[in-house]
Amino acid sequence: YNPANVLKPQIDVVNVIDNQTIEVVYQKNNYPRFAARNLYRSDFKDAIYKSSVQNETQYFDKVWLNNQTDAFCYKMNLTDICGFNGQEGREHCQINLKVDNQGLFKLKLNWSEYKGWVENFDYEIYRKKAGEQMVKIATLPAYTTEYLDSPLCNNTYEYYVKAINLTSNLSSNSNSVVREVKYSFNTGQSDVQNVTVNGKSIELKLKPSLNENFGEYQLLKFAHNNPSNTKIITIKNALFIDDEVNVNG
């Protein structure tokens, strides 16, 4: 009898349910000499789970994924009625996500690639601010394992990455990571450096904002003899030319 003839079982997907649980989904089999299923995890030599239930299709592995350095990988083999262990099926590895500050207003996502599928797949990036719902912010090809999220605001963000199998529609979530953004608050004003009459226009130069999260300037325009009639002008650059004036008035 050749133990190599024992059916080689296949895992379909490993999926992070929460940061303490990984779901391992596998195919049920009709191997007539089945005695037990053996599930192995990369950080243990011996099987972490043995089952004699032939039609079983999933196992929930209790782990601790916060600050986990390496991804957990799983593989499986069968034991037949004579006690022979067959060959192991393909190894599947979960997505291990890390998120770090990348300077002001930026967060950098890095993750380990999902391993185990022979079919093509994409990654989807999900994000939420504190108190809000998760939303998809990007779809990336399988060869990509990093993403720079910018510009961000003064908030705390939570992320996870999902791998989507384009053939079977199976999906695998990463662990979730919460990070607070490094933020620099605007000084609240930009000083006027120079005002010049240029023909029929007035040229206004501002001191440029050094805030990396700068959005726009707001100018308050009013006549000296009528300060109550104020107009708000929004500009993007530190130079503004006003043609709607009477320089001789």
Short mmCIF file of C-alpha atoms in Angstrom, two decimals:
data_model
loop_
_atom_site.label_atom_id
_atom_site.label_comp_id
_atom_site.label_asym_id
_atom_site.label_seq_id
_atom_site.Cartn_x
_atom_site.Cartn_y
_atom_site.Cartn_z
CA TYR A 1 0.00 0.00 0.00
CA ASN A 2 1.33 3.44 -0.96
CA PRO A 3 0.52 6.29 1.50
CA ALA A 4 0.93 8.73 -1.39
CA ASN A 5 -2.42 7.46 -2.67
CA VAL A 6 -4.19 9.03 0.30
CA LEU A 7 -6.34 11.89 -0.98
CA LYS A 8 -4.67 15.32 -0.78
CA PRO A 9 -7.19 17.75 0.81
CA GLN A 10 -7.44 21.39 -0.24
CA ILE A 11 -8.10 24.52 1.78
CA ASP A 12 -10.38 27.00 -0.01
CA VAL A 13 -9.55 30.13 1.99
CA VAL A 14 -8.27 31.43 5.33
CA ASN A 15 -10.07 34.53 6.52
CA VAL A 16 -9.64 36.80 9.54
CA ILE A 17 -13.00 37.08 11.34
CA ASP A 18 -11.68 39.45 13.99
CA ASN A 19 -8.28 40.08 15.50
CA GLN A 20 -8.62 36.95 17.61
CA THR A 21 -10.12 34.46 15.15
CA ILE A 22 -9.05 33.03 11.77
CA GLU A 23 -11.56 30.98 9.81
CA VAL A 24 -10.14 28.09 7.76
CA VAL A 25 -12.55 26.88 5.08
CA TYR A 26 -11.84 23.60 3.30
CA GLN A 27 -13.50 21.11 0.98
CA LYS A 28 -15.39 18.15 2.32
CA ASN A 29 -14.32 14.85 0.81
CA ASN A 30 -15.70 11.44 0.02
CA TYR A 31 -12.43 9.56 0.40
CA PRO A 32 -13.53 6.00 1.31
CA ARG A 33 -10.49 5.30 3.53
CA PHE A 34 -10.88 8.56 5.52
CA ALA A 35 -10.10 8.39 9.23
CA ALA A 36 -9.09 11.92 10.23
CA ARG A 37 -8.29 15.39 8.96
CA ASN A 38 -5.14 17.14 10.29
CA LEU A 39 -4.73 20.92 10.19
CA TYR A 40 -1.28 22.48 10.64
CA ARG A 41 -0.31 26.08 11.39
CA SER A 42 3.05 27.58 10.48
CA ASP A 43 4.15 28.31 14.05
CA PHE A 44 3.58 24.71 15.27
CA LYS A 45 5.19 21.46 14.18
CA ASP A 46 2.28 19.23 15.16
CA ALA A 47 -1.31 19.51 13.99
CA ILE A 48 -3.30 22.19 15.80
CA TYR A 49 -6.57 20.43 15.01
CA LYS A 50 -7.64 16.85 14.25
CA SER A 51 -11.13 15.82 13.25
CA SER A 52 -12.77 12.54 12.30
CA VAL A 53 -15.89 14.30 10.91
CA GLN A 54 -15.62 13.72 7.16
CA ASN A 55 -18.18 16.30 6.00
CA GLU A 56 -16.79 19.13 8.10
CA THR A 57 -15.83 22.24 6.07
CA GLN A 58 -14.46 24.88 8.46
CA TYR A 59 -12.44 25.46 11.58
CA PHE A 60 -12.14 28.62 13.71
CA ASP A 61 -8.64 29.12 15.03
CA LYS A 62 -8.29 31.32 18.11
CA VAL A 63 -5.18 33.46 17.72
CA TRP A 64 -3.91 36.92 18.72
CA LEU A 65 -3.33 39.14 15.68
CA ASN A 66 -2.59 42.51 17.31
CA ASN A 67 1.05 43.38 16.55
CA GLN A 68 1.56 39.99 14.91
CA THR A 69 4.91 40.00 13.06
CA ASP A 70 4.30 37.22 10.53
CA ALA A 71 1.22 35.89 8.79
CA PHE A 72 -0.26 32.59 9.94
CA CYS A 73 -0.16 29.89 7.26
CA TYR A 74 -2.23 26.69 7.20
CA LYS A 75 -2.05 23.35 5.42
CA MET A 76 -3.88 20.07 5.77
CA ASN A 77 -3.53 16.34 5.20
CA LEU A 78 -5.63 13.24 5.79
CA THR A 79 -5.03 10.11 7.83
CA ASP A 80 -6.47 6.91 6.37
CA ILE A 81 -7.98 3.96 8.23
CA CYS A 82 -4.58 2.24 8.40
CA GLY A 83 -2.96 5.23 10.09
CA PHE A 84 -1.06 6.51 7.05
CA ASN A 85 -0.77 10.28 6.61
CA GLY A 86 -1.17 11.50 3.05
CA GLN A 87 0.46 14.46 1.32
CA GLU A 88 -0.40 17.99 2.37
CA GLY A 89 -2.55 20.23 0.18
CA ARG A 90 -1.60 23.79 -0.81
CA GLU A 91 -0.60 26.10 2.00
CA HIS A 92 -2.80 29.17 2.56
CA CYS A 93 -1.57 32.27 4.40
CA GLN A 94 -3.73 35.05 5.84
CA ILE A 95 -3.15 38.72 5.08
CA ASN A 96 -1.18 40.42 7.84
CA LEU A 97 -1.75 44.20 7.76
CA LYS A 98 0.42 46.89 9.33
CA VAL A 99 -0.33 50.64 9.30
CA ASP A 100 2.19 53.34 10.23
CA ASN A 101 2.41 57.13 10.14
CA GLN A 102 4.27 58.40 7.09
CA GLY A 103 4.81 62.00 8.11
CA LEU A 104 2.03 64.51 8.66
CA PHE A 105 -1.47 63.68 7.39
CA LYS A 106 -0.38 60.35 5.86
CA LEU A 107 -0.75 56.68 6.80
CA LYS A 108 1.15 53.89 5.03
CA LEU A 109 -0.44 50.45 4.73
CA ASN A 110 1.76 47.39 4.20
CA TRP A 111 0.47 43.83 4.13
CA SER A 112 1.68 40.31 3.47
CA GLU A 113 0.33 38.81 0.27
CA TYR A 114 -2.47 36.27 0.39
CA LYS A 115 -1.05 32.86 -0.51
CA GLY A 116 -2.85 29.72 -1.59
CA TRP A 117 -5.01 30.57 -4.60
CA VAL A 118 -3.92 29.62 -8.09
CA GLU A 119 -6.57 31.94 -9.59
CA ASN A 120 -6.20 35.69 -10.12
CA PHE A 121 -7.32 38.03 -7.37
CA ASP A 122 -7.44 41.71 -6.37
CA TYR A 123 -7.05 43.55 -3.09
CA GLU A 124 -9.64 45.98 -1.75
CA ILE A 125 -8.74 48.59 0.90
CA TYR A 126 -11.36 49.53 3.49
CA ARG A 127 -11.24 52.47 5.89
CA LYS A 128 -13.40 54.16 8.48
CA LYS A 129 -13.10 57.15 10.75
CA ALA A 130 -14.07 56.84 14.39
CA GLY A 131 -17.85 56.64 14.67
CA GLU A 132 -18.43 55.94 10.96
CA GLN A 133 -18.95 52.88 8.74
CA MET A 134 -16.27 51.09 6.73
CA VAL A 135 -16.01 52.20 3.09
CA LYS A 136 -13.92 50.84 0.22
CA ILE A 137 -11.29 53.40 -0.80
CA ALA A 138 -9.21 51.48 -3.36
CA THR A 139 -8.96 48.34 -5.50
CA LEU A 140 -5.43 47.14 -6.28
CA PRO A 141 -3.90 44.27 -8.29
CA ALA A 142 -2.53 41.19 -6.53
CA TYR A 143 1.12 42.20 -6.99
CA THR A 144 0.56 45.31 -4.81
CA THR A 145 1.15 45.03 -1.07
CA GLU A 146 1.27 48.68 0.01
CA TYR A 147 -0.90 51.78 -0.10
CA LEU A 148 -0.34 55.40 0.98
CA ASP A 149 -3.50 57.06 2.29
CA SER A 150 -3.24 60.86 2.02
CA PRO A 151 -4.24 63.56 2.75
CA LEU A 152 -5.95 62.72 6.02
CA CYS A 153 -7.44 64.83 8.80
CA ASN A 154 -7.11 65.08 12.55
CA ASN A 155 -8.78 61.75 13.31
CA THR A 156 -8.34 58.09 14.16
CA TYR A 157 -8.73 55.64 11.27
CA GLU A 158 -9.32 51.90 11.09
CA TYR A 159 -8.27 49.78 8.09
CA TYR A 160 -8.44 46.28 6.73
CA VAL A 161 -7.50 44.69 3.40
CA LYS A 162 -9.62 42.13 1.55
CA ALA A 163 -8.41 39.72 -1.15
CA ILE A 164 -11.09 38.87 -3.73
CA ASN A 165 -10.71 35.71 -5.83
CA LEU A 166 -11.84 36.76 -9.32
CA THR A 167 -12.86 33.23 -10.31
CA SER A 168 -14.58 31.78 -7.25
CA ASN A 169 -15.60 35.03 -5.50
CA LEU A 170 -14.04 33.72 -2.30
CA SER A 171 -12.65 36.49 -0.13
CA SER A 172 -10.13 36.79 2.66
CA ASN A 173 -9.99 39.68 5.14
CA SER A 174 -6.86 40.82 6.89
CA ASN A 175 -6.63 41.81 10.52
CA SER A 176 -7.86 45.34 11.25
CA VAL A 177 -5.54 48.12 12.42
CA VAL A 178 -6.42 51.41 14.15
CA ARG A 179 -4.07 54.40 13.86
CA GLU A 180 -4.20 58.07 14.84
CA VAL A 181 -2.92 60.52 12.24
CA LYS A 182 -0.08 62.90 12.99
CA TYR A 183 -1.61 66.30 12.36
CA SER A 184 -0.40 69.90 12.27
CA PHE A 185 -3.06 72.52 12.86
CA ASN A 186 -3.29 75.61 10.69
CA THR A 187 -2.10 78.81 12.35
CA GLY A 188 -5.43 80.37 11.43
CA GLN A 189 -4.15 83.27 9.36
CA SER A 190 -1.65 84.18 6.66
CA ASP A 191 -0.15 87.66 6.75
CA VAL A 192 -0.39 90.01 3.77
CA GLN A 193 3.15 90.71 2.56
CA ASN A 194 2.51 93.32 -0.09
CA VAL A 195 -0.31 95.26 -1.79
CA THR A 196 0.44 96.98 -5.12
CA VAL A 197 -1.64 98.95 -7.61
CA ASN A 198 -0.86 97.52 -11.05
CA GLY A 199 -2.62 99.50 -13.74
CA LYS A 200 -6.36 99.08 -13.12
CA SER A 201 -5.86 96.14 -10.75
CA ILE A 202 -4.66 95.58 -7.21
CA GLU A 203 -2.08 92.84 -6.68
CA LEU A 204 -2.06 91.15 -3.29
CA LYS A 205 0.75 88.88 -2.05
CA LEU A 206 0.28 86.65 1.00
CA LYS A 207 2.80 84.90 3.14
CA PRO A 208 2.58 81.29 1.84
CA SER A 209 1.16 78.73 4.25
CA LEU A 210 3.63 76.08 5.43
CA ASN A 211 0.85 73.75 6.50
CA GLU A 212 1.08 70.46 4.51
CA ASN A 213 -2.68 70.06 4.81
CA PHE A 214 -3.34 73.49 3.29
CA GLY A 215 -6.57 73.77 1.34
CA GLU A 216 -7.28 77.40 0.46
CA TYR A 217 -7.04 81.04 1.56
CA GLN A 218 -10.04 83.21 2.33
CA LEU A 219 -9.75 86.96 1.79
CA LEU A 220 -12.16 89.49 3.28
CA LYS A 221 -12.71 92.37 0.86
CA PHE A 222 -14.49 95.57 1.87
CA ALA A 223 -14.37 99.28 1.10
CA HIS A 224 -12.73 101.54 3.65
CA ASN A 225 -15.84 103.68 3.88
CA ASN A 226 -18.24 100.71 4.00
CA PRO A 227 -16.73 97.90 6.14
CA SER A 228 -20.12 96.29 6.72
CA ASN A 229 -20.32 95.29 3.04
CA THR A 230 -17.79 92.45 3.18
CA LYS A 231 -17.11 89.96 0.39
CA ILE A 232 -15.32 86.63 0.99
CA ILE A 233 -12.92 85.64 -1.79
CA THR A 234 -11.49 82.09 -1.88
CA ILE A 235 -8.12 81.54 -3.57
CA LYS A 236 -5.65 78.67 -3.86
CA ASN A 237 -2.43 80.63 -4.41
CA ALA A 238 -0.62 83.23 -2.33
CA LEU A 239 -0.90 85.76 -5.18
CA PHE A 240 -4.24 87.40 -5.98
CA ILE A 241 -5.00 90.03 -8.62
CA ASP A 242 -8.25 91.91 -8.10
CA ASP A 243 -9.67 93.44 -11.28
CA GLU A 244 -13.00 94.37 -9.70
CA VAL A 245 -11.77 97.62 -8.15
CA ASN A 246 -11.69 101.31 -8.89
CA VAL A 247 -8.12 102.31 -8.18
CA ASN A 248 -8.92 105.98 -8.79
CA GLY A 249 -11.88 106.08 -6.45
#
